């Protein structure tokens, strides 16, 4: 990584998984959101959804800026995912465990952001699951079937500690790649 | 030099550890200890391993610390001090730390200092590990305080009357306990009852890391490297930087205990605690050791490590 004064971090996943909340949880200031009425209530029963990008940022102690981008969840915005991914440090991919399609909900994001997943620049957070630790097994198995050994953690994205756990693990994975490559 | 032949260093008056405190308070404690040494001659060493400490300052809600505290109350001697920014009783130490209150706790810990090793917990980890390895057993029955539960080896699940809590952990660490292997038929019959099925990591991982890495489990021999095939769910286990750091590396390539120590700068006991936990949870595979590239060791944090350090500082996160 260059000594640039900023890094970009992406939050991806389907509607309702908690991307907007996760960005807001660790952003220094209220994120800029592009919410619009949700016209696709069959996909997710919430009144509004992100149609552009959510944007937040965190200033580190040396002025380094960590830019936080929440990607729109709907697949018709896949072109935007790829544009936003350019130069990003990594991806926090969120899943909504209430969705009936289970681990398949991650497929479009894993395909569009495959390069991040392959080089370990991705972590998966499963929201809306109980804390028994069984929910994540389905997602881990689906990832392993794709040859991916990514961390899959049960999280509540309203909790700053949970979002930071994902961020820290992402950075530790990148550090491991850097150390052992 | 191998961990297995590592000599002891000069012992301090007290070993102090923190559990679950944010980085700001941990840093403030680190700054206080040398000052107290200069002023009062009390030589304290900070350790990341609470099971080897004489005094543990812990965040009042930390579940692992509560389990360890219950074991200490069973008579092993270390002093556990709950800390909170909003203490709800006189026994809870207010945060941020003040020198006089910390000094009071240090003196109390010194007066009751006891270096009882955690052999009891370590022996239980070994016993459980061996029972789970028995070829004719499908699982292990656990009886603690009149409650029965089962570990299912093939699914890596615990079936218990409720969710894993500090009482259960404490009972497994130090309370009266009965363990016995069960057949597939016995296991199927037992788990058909109305029990809570959960990942066994929730019980076994904390049990192994709280045993202090004093004893390598069978198979964790010097001269072998180990790898982990998939991540435990640290969203349910709770964040321990030592676990995260070691698992991230062991996912990337097989490493021996000594290589992990060299790469991370962590103590051998801490690293062994993680290896024990992964082995007990059946997440560890042993392979032959391959040498590390020279560039990987002793070069300090790279660009990502430096960024991680800044992120931890700005969010007051405890480091490994």
JSON list of N, CA, C and O in Angstrom, two decimals, chain B residues 114-167:
[
{"chain": "B", "resi": 114, "resn": "UNK", "atom": "N", "xyz": [-0.52, -15.42, 45.01]},
{"chain": "B", "resi": 114, "resn": "UNK", "atom": "CA", "xyz": [-0.41, -16.87, 44.97]},
{"chain": "B", "resi": 114, "resn": "UNK", "atom": "C", "xyz": [-0.14, -17.25, 43.53]},
{"chain": "B", "resi": 114, "resn": "UNK", "atom": "O", "xyz": [-0.83, -16.81, 42.62]},
{"chain": "B", "resi": 115, "resn": "UNK", "atom": "N", "xyz": [0.84, -18.01, 43.31]},
{"chain": "B", "resi": 115, "resn": "UNK", "atom": "CA", "xyz": [1.21, -18.38, 41.94]},
{"chain": "B", "resi": 115, "resn": "UNK", "atom": "C", "xyz": [0.73, -19.79, 41.61]},
{"chain": "B", "resi": 115, "resn": "UNK", "atom": "O", "xyz": [1.40, -20.55, 40.95]},
{"chain": "B", "resi": 116, "resn": "UNK", "atom": "N", "xyz": [-0.43, -20.15, 42.11]},
{"chain": "B", "resi": 116, "resn": "UNK", "atom": "CA", "xyz": [-0.93, -21.48, 41.82]},
{"chain": "B", "resi": 116, "resn": "UNK", "atom": "C", "xyz": [-1.08, -21.67, 40.32]},
{"chain": "B", "resi": 116, "resn": "UNK", "atom": "O", "xyz": [-1.78, -20.90, 39.66]},
{"chain": "B", "resi": 117, "resn": "UNK", "atom": "N", "xyz": [-0.42, -22.64, 39.75]},
{"chain": "B", "resi": 117, "resn": "UNK", "atom": "CA", "xyz": [-0.57, -22.83, 38.30]},
{"chain": "B", "resi": 117, "resn": "UNK", "atom": "C", "xyz": [-1.96, -23.32, 37.97]},
{"chain": "B", "resi": 117, "resn": "UNK", "atom": "O", "xyz": [-2.68, -23.85, 38.81]},
{"chain": "B", "resi": 118, "resn": "UNK", "atom": "N", "xyz": [-2.35, -23.18, 36.70]},
{"chain": "B", "resi": 118, "resn": "UNK", "atom": "CA", "xyz": [-3.71, -23.54, 36.31]},
{"chain": "B", "resi": 118, "resn": "UNK", "atom": "C", "xyz": [-3.77, -24.97, 35.80]},
{"chain": "B", "resi": 118, "resn": "UNK", "atom": "O", "xyz": [-4.42, -25.27, 34.81]},
{"chain": "B", "resi": 119, "resn": "UNK", "atom": "N", "xyz": [-3.08, -25.84, 36.51]},
{"chain": "B", "resi": 119, "resn": "UNK", "atom": "CA", "xyz": [-3.00, -27.21, 36.05]},
{"chain": "B", "resi": 119, "resn": "UNK", "atom": "C", "xyz": [-4.37, -27.86, 35.99]},
{"chain": "B", "resi": 119, "resn": "UNK", "atom": "O", "xyz": [-4.65, -28.68, 35.14]},
{"chain": "B", "resi": 120, "resn": "UNK", "atom": "N", "xyz": [-5.28, -27.47, 36.93]},
{"chain": "B", "resi": 120, "resn": "UNK", "atom": "CA", "xyz": [-6.61, -28.08, 36.94]},
{"chain": "B", "resi": 120, "resn": "UNK", "atom": "C", "xyz": [-7.33, -27.87, 35.63]},
{"chain": "B", "resi": 120, "resn": "UNK", "atom": "O", "xyz": [-7.81, -28.81, 35.02]},
{"chain": "B", "resi": 121, "resn": "UNK", "atom": "N", "xyz": [-7.35, -26.62, 35.18]},
{"chain": "B", "resi": 121, "resn": "UNK", "atom": "CA", "xyz": [-8.02, -26.32, 33.92]},
{"chain": "B", "resi": 121, "resn": "UNK", "atom": "C", "xyz": [-7.30, -27.00, 32.76]},
{"chain": "B", "resi": 121, "resn": "UNK", "atom": "O", "xyz": [-7.93, -27.57, 31.87]},
{"chain": "B", "resi": 122, "resn": "UNK", "atom": "N", "xyz": [-5.96, -26.97, 32.80]},
{"chain": "B", "resi": 122, "resn": "UNK", "atom": "CA", "xyz": [-5.19, -27.60, 31.73]},
{"chain": "B", "resi": 122, "resn": "UNK", "atom": "C", "xyz": [-5.47, -29.09, 31.65]},
{"chain": "B", "resi": 122, "resn": "UNK", "atom": "O", "xyz": [-5.61, -29.65, 30.55]},
{"chain": "B", "resi": 123, "resn": "UNK", "atom": "N", "xyz": [-5.58, -29.74, 32.79]},
{"chain": "B", "resi": 123, "resn": "UNK", "atom": "CA", "xyz": [-5.85, -31.18, 32.80]},
{"chain": "B", "resi": 123, "resn": "UNK", "atom": "C", "xyz": [-7.23, -31.47, 32.21]},
{"chain": "B", "resi": 123, "resn": "UNK", "atom": "O", "xyz": [-7.42, -32.47, 31.52]},
{"chain": "B", "resi": 124, "resn": "UNK", "atom": "N", "xyz": [-8.17, -30.61, 32.47]},
{"chain": "B", "resi": 124, "resn": "UNK", "atom": "CA", "xyz": [-9.52, -30.83, 31.92]},
{"chain": "B", "resi": 124, "resn": "UNK", "atom": "C", "xyz": [-9.53, -30.68, 30.41]},
{"chain": "B", "resi": 124, "resn": "UNK", "atom": "O", "xyz": [-10.24, -31.39, 29.71]},
{"chain": "B", "resi": 125, "resn": "UNK", "atom": "N", "xyz": [-8.76, -29.72, 29.92]},
{"chain": "B", "resi": 125, "resn": "UNK", "atom": "CA", "xyz": [-8.67, -29.55, 28.47]},
{"chain": "B", "resi": 125, "resn": "UNK", "atom": "C", "xyz": [-8.09, -30.81, 27.85]},
{"chain": "B", "resi": 125, "resn": "UNK", "atom": "O", "xyz": [-8.59, -31.32, 26.84]},
{"chain": "B", "resi": 126, "resn": "UNK", "atom": "N", "xyz": [-7.02, -31.34, 28.46]},
{"chain": "B", "resi": 126, "resn": "UNK", "atom": "CA", "xyz": [-6.39, -32.55, 27.94]},
{"chain": "B", "resi": 126, "resn": "UNK", "atom": "C", "xyz": [-7.36, -33.72, 27.99]},
{"chain": "B", "resi": 126, "resn": "UNK", "atom": "O", "xyz": [-7.51, -34.48, 27.03]},
{"chain": "B", "resi": 127, "resn": "UNK", "atom": "N", "xyz": [-8.07, -33.83, 29.12]},
{"chain": "B", "resi": 127, "resn": "UNK", "atom": "CA", "xyz": [-9.02, -34.94, 29.28]},
{"chain": "B", "resi": 127, "resn": "UNK", "atom": "C", "xyz": [-10.12, -34.88, 28.21]},
{"chain": "B", "resi": 127, "resn": "UNK", "atom": "O", "xyz": [-10.46, -35.88, 27.57]},
{"chain": "B", "resi": 128, "resn": "UNK", "atom": "N", "xyz": [-10.66, -33.68, 28.03]},
{"chain": "B", "resi": 128, "resn": "UNK", "atom": "CA", "xyz": [-11.73, -33.51, 27.05]},
{"chain": "B", "resi": 128, "resn": "UNK", "atom": "C", "xyz": [-11.21, -33.81, 25.64]},
{"chain": "B", "resi": 128, "resn": "UNK", "atom": "O", "xyz": [-11.88, -34.46, 24.83]},
{"chain": "B", "resi": 129, "resn": "UNK", "atom": "N", "xyz": [-10.03, -33.33, 25.37]},
{"chain": "B", "resi": 129, "resn": "UNK", "atom": "CA", "xyz": [-9.40, -33.55, 24.06]},
{"chain": "B", "resi": 129, "resn": "UNK", "atom": "C", "xyz": [-9.27, -35.06, 23.79]},
{"chain": "B", "resi": 129, "resn": "UNK", "atom": "O", "xyz": [-9.59, -35.54, 22.70]},
{"chain": "B", "resi": 130, "resn": "UNK", "atom": "N", "xyz": [-8.82, -35.78, 24.80]},
{"chain": "B", "resi": 130, "resn": "UNK", "atom": "CA", "xyz": [-8.62, -37.22, 24.62]},
{"chain": "B", "resi": 130, "resn": "UNK", "atom": "C", "xyz": [-9.95, -37.95, 24.46]},
{"chain": "B", "resi": 130, "resn": "UNK", "atom": "O", "xyz": [-10.07, -38.88, 23.66]},
{"chain": "B", "resi": 131, "resn": "UNK", "atom": "N", "xyz": [-10.95, -37.53, 25.23]},
{"chain": "B", "resi": 131, "resn": "UNK", "atom": "CA", "xyz": [-12.26, -38.19, 25.11]},
{"chain": "B", "resi": 131, "resn": "UNK", "atom": "C", "xyz": [-12.86, -37.96, 23.72]},
{"chain": "B", "resi": 131, "resn": "UNK", "atom": "O", "xyz": [-13.46, -38.86, 23.14]},
{"chain": "B", "resi": 132, "resn": "UNK", "atom": "N", "xyz": [-12.70, -36.75, 23.22]},
{"chain": "B", "resi": 132, "resn": "UNK", "atom": "CA", "xyz": [-13.24, -36.45, 21.89]},
{"chain": "B", "resi": 132, "resn": "UNK", "atom": "C", "xyz": [-12.49, -37.20, 20.79]},
{"chain": "B", "resi": 132, "resn": "UNK", "atom": "O", "xyz": [-12.99, -37.35, 19.69]},
{"chain": "B", "resi": 133, "resn": "UNK", "atom": "N", "xyz": [-11.30, -37.67, 21.12]},
{"chain": "B", "resi": 133, "resn": "UNK", "atom": "CA", "xyz": [-10.48, -38.41, 20.14]},
{"chain": "B", "resi": 133, "resn": "UNK", "atom": "C", "xyz": [-10.78, -39.90, 20.13]},
{"chain": "B", "resi": 133, "resn": "UNK", "atom": "O", "xyz": [-10.30, -40.60, 19.25]},
{"chain": "B", "resi": 134, "resn": "UNK", "atom": "N", "xyz": [-11.52, -40.39, 21.12]},
{"chain": "B", "resi": 134, "resn": "UNK", "atom": "CA", "xyz": [-11.74, -41.83, 21.19]},
{"chain": "B", "resi": 134, "resn": "UNK", "atom": "C", "xyz": [-12.47, -42.31, 19.93]},
{"chain": "B", "resi": 134, "resn": "UNK", "atom": "O", "xyz": [-13.55, -41.78, 19.61]},
{"chain": "B", "resi": 135, "resn": "UNK", "atom": "N", "xyz": [-11.91, -43.29, 19.24]},
{"chain": "B", "resi": 135, "resn": "UNK", "atom": "CA", "xyz": [-12.49, -43.68, 17.95]},
{"chain": "B", "resi": 135, "resn": "UNK", "atom": "C", "xyz": [-13.91, -44.22, 18.03]},
{"chain": "B", "resi": 135, "resn": "UNK", "atom": "O", "xyz": [-14.69, -44.05, 17.10]},
{"chain": "B", "resi": 136, "resn": "UNK", "atom": "N", "xyz": [-14.28, -44.86, 19.15]},
{"chain": "B", "resi": 136, "resn": "UNK", "atom": "CA", "xyz": [-15.61, -45.45, 19.24]},
{"chain": "B", "resi": 136, "resn": "UNK", "atom": "C", "xyz": [-16.63, -44.49, 19.87]},
{"chain": "B", "resi": 136, "resn": "UNK", "atom": "O", "xyz": [-17.77, -44.87, 20.11]},
{"chain": "B", "resi": 137, "resn": "UNK", "atom": "N", "xyz": [-16.22, -43.25, 20.13]},
{"chain": "B", "resi": 137, "resn": "UNK", "atom": "CA", "xyz": [-17.14, -42.28, 20.75]},
{"chain": "B", "resi": 137, "resn": "UNK", "atom": "C", "xyz": [-17.63, -41.29, 19.69]},
{"chain": "B", "resi": 137, "resn": "UNK", "atom": "O", "xyz": [-16.86, -40.84, 18.85]},
{"chain": "B", "resi": 138, "resn": "UNK", "atom": "N", "xyz": [-18.93, -40.98, 19.75]},
{"chain": "B", "resi": 138, "resn": "UNK", "atom": "CA", "xyz": [-19.48, -39.96, 18.84]},
{"chain": "B", "resi": 138, "resn": "UNK", "atom": "C", "xyz": [-19.50, -38.60, 19.51]},
{"chain": "B", "resi": 138, "resn": "UNK", "atom": "O", "xyz": [-19.69, -37.58, 18.85]},
{"chain": "B", "resi": 139, "resn": "UNK", "atom": "N", "xyz": [-19.32, -38.61, 20.82]},
{"chain": "B", "resi": 139, "resn": "UNK", "atom": "CA", "xyz": [-19.34, -37.34, 21.55]},
{"chain": "B", "resi": 139, "resn": "UNK", "atom": "C", "xyz": [-18.99, -37.55, 23.00]},
{"chain": "B", "resi": 139, "resn": "UNK", "atom": "O", "xyz": [-18.54, -38.63, 23.40]},
{"chain": "B", "resi": 140, "resn": "UNK", "atom": "N", "xyz": [-19.21, -36.51, 23.77]},
{"chain": "B", "resi": 140, "resn": "UNK", "atom": "CA", "xyz": [-18.88, -36.55, 25.20]},
{"chain": "B", "resi": 140, "resn": "UNK", "atom": "C", "xyz": [-20.05, -35.98, 25.98]},
{"chain": "B", "resi": 140, "resn": "UNK", "atom": "O", "xyz": [-20.62, -34.95, 25.60]},
{"chain": "B", "resi": 141, "resn": "UNK", "atom": "N", "xyz": [-20.40, -36.70, 27.04]},
{"chain": "B", "resi": 141, "resn": "UNK", "atom": "CA", "xyz": [-21.44, -36.20, 27.96]},
{"chain": "B", "resi": 141, "resn": "UNK", "atom": "C", "xyz": [-20.76, -35.38, 29.05]},
{"chain": "B", "resi": 141, "resn": "UNK", "atom": "O", "xyz": [-19.74, -35.79, 29.60]},
{"chain": "B", "resi": 142, "resn": "UNK", "atom": "N", "xyz": [-21.34, -34.23, 29.35]},
{"chain": "B", "resi": 142, "resn": "UNK", "atom": "CA", "xyz": [-20.78, -33.33, 30.37]},
{"chain": "B", "resi": 142, "resn": "UNK", "atom": "C", "xyz": [-21.82, -33.17, 31.47]},
{"chain": "B", "resi": 142, "resn": "UNK", "atom": "O", "xyz": [-22.98, -32.85, 31.19]},
{"chain": "B", "resi": 143, "resn": "UNK", "atom": "N", "xyz": [-21.40, -33.37, 32.71]},
{"chain": "B", "resi": 143, "resn": "UNK", "atom": "CA", "xyz": [-22.31, -33.11, 33.83]},
{"chain": "B", "resi": 143, "resn": "UNK", "atom": "C", "xyz": [-21.66, -32.08, 34.74]},
{"chain": "B", "resi": 143, "resn": "UNK", "atom": "O", "xyz": [-20.57, -32.30, 35.27]},
{"chain": "B", "resi": 144, "resn": "UNK", "atom": "N", "xyz": [-22.32, -30.96, 34.89]},
{"chain": "B", "resi": 144, "resn": "UNK", "atom": "CA", "xyz": [-21.82, -29.87, 35.75]},
{"chain": "B", "resi": 144, "resn": "UNK", "atom": "C", "xyz": [-22.98, -29.41, 36.62]},
{"chain": "B", "resi": 144, "resn": "UNK", "atom": "O", "xyz": [-24.02, -29.01, 36.10]},
{"chain": "B", "resi": 145, "resn": "UNK", "atom": "N", "xyz": [-22.78, -29.45, 37.92]},
{"chain": "B", "resi": 145, "resn": "UNK", "atom": "CA", "xyz": [-23.80, -28.93, 38.84]},
{"chain": "B", "resi": 145, "resn": "UNK", "atom": "C", "xyz": [-25.18, -29.52, 38.60]},
{"chain": "B", "resi": 145, "resn": "UNK", "atom": "O", "xyz": [-26.18, -28.81, 38.66]},
{"chain": "B", "resi": 146, "resn": "UNK", "atom": "N", "xyz": [-25.23, -30.81, 38.31]},
{"chain": "B", "resi": 146, "resn": "UNK", "atom": "CA", "xyz": [-26.52, -31.48, 38.13]},
{"chain": "B", "resi": 146, "resn": "UNK", "atom": "C", "xyz": [-27.13, -31.29, 36.74]},
{"chain": "B", "resi": 146, "resn": "UNK", "atom": "O", "xyz": [-28.18, -31.84, 36.44]},
{"chain": "B", "resi": 147, "resn": "UNK", "atom": "N", "xyz": [-26.47, -30.51, 35.90]},
{"chain": "B", "resi": 147, "resn": "UNK", "atom": "CA", "xyz": [-26.97, -30.32, 34.53]},
{"chain": "B", "resi": 147, "resn": "UNK", "atom": "C", "xyz": [-26.19, -31.19, 33.56]},
{"chain": "B", "resi": 147, "resn": "UNK", "atom": "O", "xyz": [-24.98, -31.38, 33.72]},
{"chain": "B", "resi": 148, "resn": "UNK", "atom": "N", "xyz": [-26.92, -31.71, 32.57]},
{"chain": "B", "resi": 148, "resn": "UNK", "atom": "CA", "xyz": [-26.29, -32.58, 31.59]},
{"chain": "B", "resi": 148, "resn": "UNK", "atom": "C", "xyz": [-26.28, -31.92, 30.21]},
{"chain": "B", "resi": 148, "resn": "UNK", "atom": "O", "xyz": [-27.26, -31.29, 29.82]},
{"chain": "B", "resi": 149, "resn": "UNK", "atom": "N", "xyz": [-25.18, -32.08, 29.51]},
{"chain": "B", "resi": 149, "resn": "UNK", "atom": "CA", "xyz": [-25.10, -31.61, 28.13]},
{"chain": "B", "resi": 149, "resn": "UNK", "atom": "C", "xyz": [-24.23, -32.55, 27.32]},
{"chain": "B", "resi": 149, "resn": "UNK", "atom": "O", "xyz": [-23.57, -33.44, 27.89]},
{"chain": "B", "resi": 150, "resn": "UNK", "atom": "N", "xyz": [-24.22, -32.36, 26.01]},
{"chain": "B", "resi": 150, "resn": "UNK", "atom": "CA", "xyz": [-23.47, -33.27, 25.15]},
{"chain": "B", "resi": 150, "resn": "UNK", "atom": "C", "xyz": [-22.70, -32.50, 24.09]},
{"chain": "B", "resi": 150, "resn": "UNK", "atom": "O", "xyz": [-23.23, -31.54, 23.52]},
{"chain": "B", "resi": 151, "resn": "UNK", "atom": "N", "xyz": [-21.51, -32.97, 23.83]},
{"chain": "B", "resi": 151, "resn": "UNK", "atom": "CA", "xyz": [-20.71, -32.45, 22.71]},
{"chain": "B", "resi": 151, "resn": "UNK", "atom": "C", "xyz": [-20.81, -33.45, 21.57]},
{"chain": "B", "resi": 151, "resn": "UNK", "atom": "O", "xyz": [-20.54, -34.65, 21.75]},
{"chain": "B", "resi": 152, "resn": "UNK", "atom": "N", "xyz": [-21.21, -32.96, 20.42]},
{"chain": "B", "resi": 152, "resn": "UNK", "atom": "CA", "xyz": [-21.39, -33.80, 19.23]},
{"chain": "B", "resi": 152, "resn": "UNK", "atom": "C", "xyz": [-20.18, -33.59, 18.31]},
{"chain": "B", "resi": 152, "resn": "UNK", "atom": "O", "xyz": [-20.01, -32.51, 17.74]},
{"chain": "B", "resi": 153, "resn": "UNK", "atom": "N", "xyz": [-19.35, -34.63, 18.22]},
{"chain": "B", "resi": 153, "resn": "UNK", "atom": "CA", "xyz": [-18.08, -34.47, 17.50]},
{"chain": "B", "resi": 153, "resn": "UNK", "atom": "C", "xyz": [-18.28, -34.21, 16.01]},
{"chain": "B", "resi": 153, "resn": "UNK", "atom": "O", "xyz": [-17.61, -33.38, 15.41]},
{"chain": "B", "resi": 154, "resn": "UNK", "atom": "N", "xyz": [-19.21, -34.92, 15.38]},
{"chain": "B", "resi": 154, "resn": "UNK", "atom": "CA", "xyz": [-19.33, -34.79, 13.92]},
{"chain": "B", "resi": 154, "resn": "UNK", "atom": "C", "xyz": [-19.86, -33.42, 13.52]},
{"chain": "B", "resi": 154, "resn": "UNK", "atom": "O", "xyz": [-19.52, -32.90, 12.46]},
{"chain": "B", "resi": 155, "resn": "UNK", "atom": "N", "xyz": [-20.72, -32.84, 14.34]},
{"chain": "B", "resi": 155, "resn": "UNK", "atom": "CA", "xyz": [-21.30, -31.53, 14.00]},
{"chain": "B", "resi": 155, "resn": "UNK", "atom": "C", "xyz": [-20.59, -30.38, 14.71]},
{"chain": "B", "resi": 155, "resn": "UNK", "atom": "O", "xyz": [-20.96, -29.22, 14.52]},
{"chain": "B", "resi": 156, "resn": "UNK", "atom": "N", "xyz": [-19.69, -30.70, 15.57]},
{"chain": "B", "resi": 156, "resn": "UNK", "atom": "CA", "xyz": [-18.98, -29.70, 16.38]},
{"chain": "B", "resi": 156, "resn": "UNK", "atom": "C", "xyz": [-20.00, -28.80, 17.10]},
{"chain": "B", "resi": 156, "resn": "UNK", "atom": "O", "xyz": [-19.91, -27.58, 17.10]},
{"chain": "B", "resi": 157, "resn": "UNK", "atom": "N", "xyz": [-20.96, -29.48, 17.73]},
{"chain": "B", "resi": 157, "resn": "UNK", "atom": "CA", "xyz": [-22.02, -28.75, 18.43]},
{"chain": "B", "resi": 157, "resn": "UNK", "atom": "C", "xyz": [-22.07, -29.12, 19.91]},
{"chain": "B", "resi": 157, "resn": "UNK", "atom": "O", "xyz": [-21.72, -30.24, 20.29]},
{"chain": "B", "resi": 158, "resn": "UNK", "atom": "N", "xyz": [-22.52, -28.17, 20.68]},
{"chain": "B", "resi": 158, "resn": "UNK", "atom": "CA", "xyz": [-22.84, -28.41, 22.09]},
{"chain": "B", "resi": 158, "resn": "UNK", "atom": "C", "xyz": [-24.36, -28.41, 22.24]},
{"chain": "B", "resi": 158, "resn": "UNK", "atom": "O", "xyz": [-25.02, -27.49, 21.74]},
{"chain": "B", "resi": 159, "resn": "UNK", "atom": "N", "xyz": [-24.89, -29.40, 22.93]},
{"chain": "B", "resi": 159, "resn": "UNK", "atom": "CA", "xyz": [-26.32, -29.42, 23.27]},
{"chain": "B", "resi": 159, "resn": "UNK", "atom": "C", "xyz": [-26.40, -29.22, 24.78]},
{"chain": "B", "resi": 159, "resn": "UNK", "atom": "O", "xyz": [-25.90, -30.05, 25.54]},
{"chain": "B", "resi": 160, "resn": "UNK", "atom": "N", "xyz": [-27.02, -28.14, 25.16]},
{"chain": "B", "resi": 160, "resn": "UNK", "atom": "CA", "xyz": [-27.02, -27.76, 26.58]},
{"chain": "B", "resi": 160, "resn": "UNK", "atom": "C", "xyz": [-28.40, -27.18, 26.93]},
{"chain": "B", "resi": 160, "resn": "UNK", "atom": "O", "xyz": [-29.08, -26.66, 26.04]},
{"chain": "B", "resi": 161, "resn": "UNK", "atom": "N", "xyz": [-28.81, -27.24, 28.19]},
{"chain": "B", "resi": 161, "resn": "UNK", "atom": "CA", "xyz": [-30.13, -26.72, 28.55]},
{"chain": "B", "resi": 161, "resn": "UNK", "atom": "C", "xyz": [-30.31, -25.21, 28.31]},
{"chain": "B", "resi": 161, "resn": "UNK", "atom": "O", "xyz": [-31.42, -24.71, 28.41]},
{"chain": "B", "resi": 162, "resn": "UNK", "atom": "N", "xyz": [-29.29, -24.50, 28.04]},
{"chain": "B", "resi": 162, "resn": "UNK", "atom": "CA", "xyz": [-29.40, -23.06, 27.73]},
{"chain": "B", "resi": 162, "resn": "UNK", "atom": "C", "xyz": [-28.18, -22.62, 26.96]},
{"chain": "B", "resi": 162, "resn": "UNK", "atom": "O", "xyz": [-27.38, -23.45, 26.52]},
{"chain": "B", "resi": 163, "resn": "UNK", "atom": "N", "xyz": [-28.03, -21.31, 26.80]},
{"chain": "B", "resi": 163, "resn": "UNK", "atom": "CA", "xyz": [-26.85, -20.80, 26.11]},
{"chain": "B", "resi": 163, "resn": "UNK", "atom": "C", "xyz": [-25.64, -20.85, 27.03]},
{"chain": "B", "resi": 163, "resn": "UNK", "atom": "O", "xyz": [-25.78, -20.79, 28.25]},
{"chain": "B", "resi": 164, "resn": "UNK", "atom": "N", "xyz": [-24.48, -20.95, 26.45]},
{"chain": "B", "resi": 164, "resn": "UNK", "atom": "CA", "xyz": [-23.24, -20.94, 27.24]},
{"chain": "B", "resi": 164, "resn": "UNK", "atom": "C", "xyz": [-23.13, -19.61, 27.98]},
{"chain": "B", "resi": 164, "resn": "UNK", "atom": "O", "xyz": [-23.27, -18.55, 27.38]},
{"chain": "B", "resi": 165, "resn": "UNK", "atom": "N", "xyz": [-22.91, -19.69, 29.27]},
{"chain": "B", "resi": 165, "resn": "UNK", "atom": "CA", "xyz": [-22.75, -18.45, 30.05]},
{"chain": "B", "resi": 165, "resn": "UNK", "atom": "C", "xyz": [-21.54, -18.60, 30.97]},
{"chain": "B", "resi": 165, "resn": "UNK", "atom": "O", "xyz": [-20.86, -19.63, 30.97]},
{"chain": "B", "resi": 166, "resn": "UNK", "atom": "N", "xyz": [-21.29, -17.56, 31.74]},
{"chain": "B", "resi": 166, "resn": "UNK", "atom": "CA", "xyz": [-20.10, -17.56, 32.59]},
{"chain": "B", "resi": 166, "resn": "UNK", "atom": "C", "xyz": [-20.15, -18.68, 33.63]},
{"chain": "B", "resi": 166, "resn": "UNK", "atom": "O", "xyz": [-19.13, -19.27, 33.98]},
{"chain": "B", "resi": 167, "resn": "UNK", "atom": "N", "xyz": [-21.36, -19.02, 34.13]},
{"chain": "B", "resi": 167, "resn": "UNK", "atom": "CA", "xyz": [-21.46, -20.09, 35.12]},
{"chain": "B", "resi": 167, "resn": "UNK", "atom": "C", "xyz": [-21.03, -21.43, 34.53]},
{"chain": "B", "resi": 167, "resn": "UNK", "atom": "O", "xyz": [-20.33, -22.21, 35.18]}
]
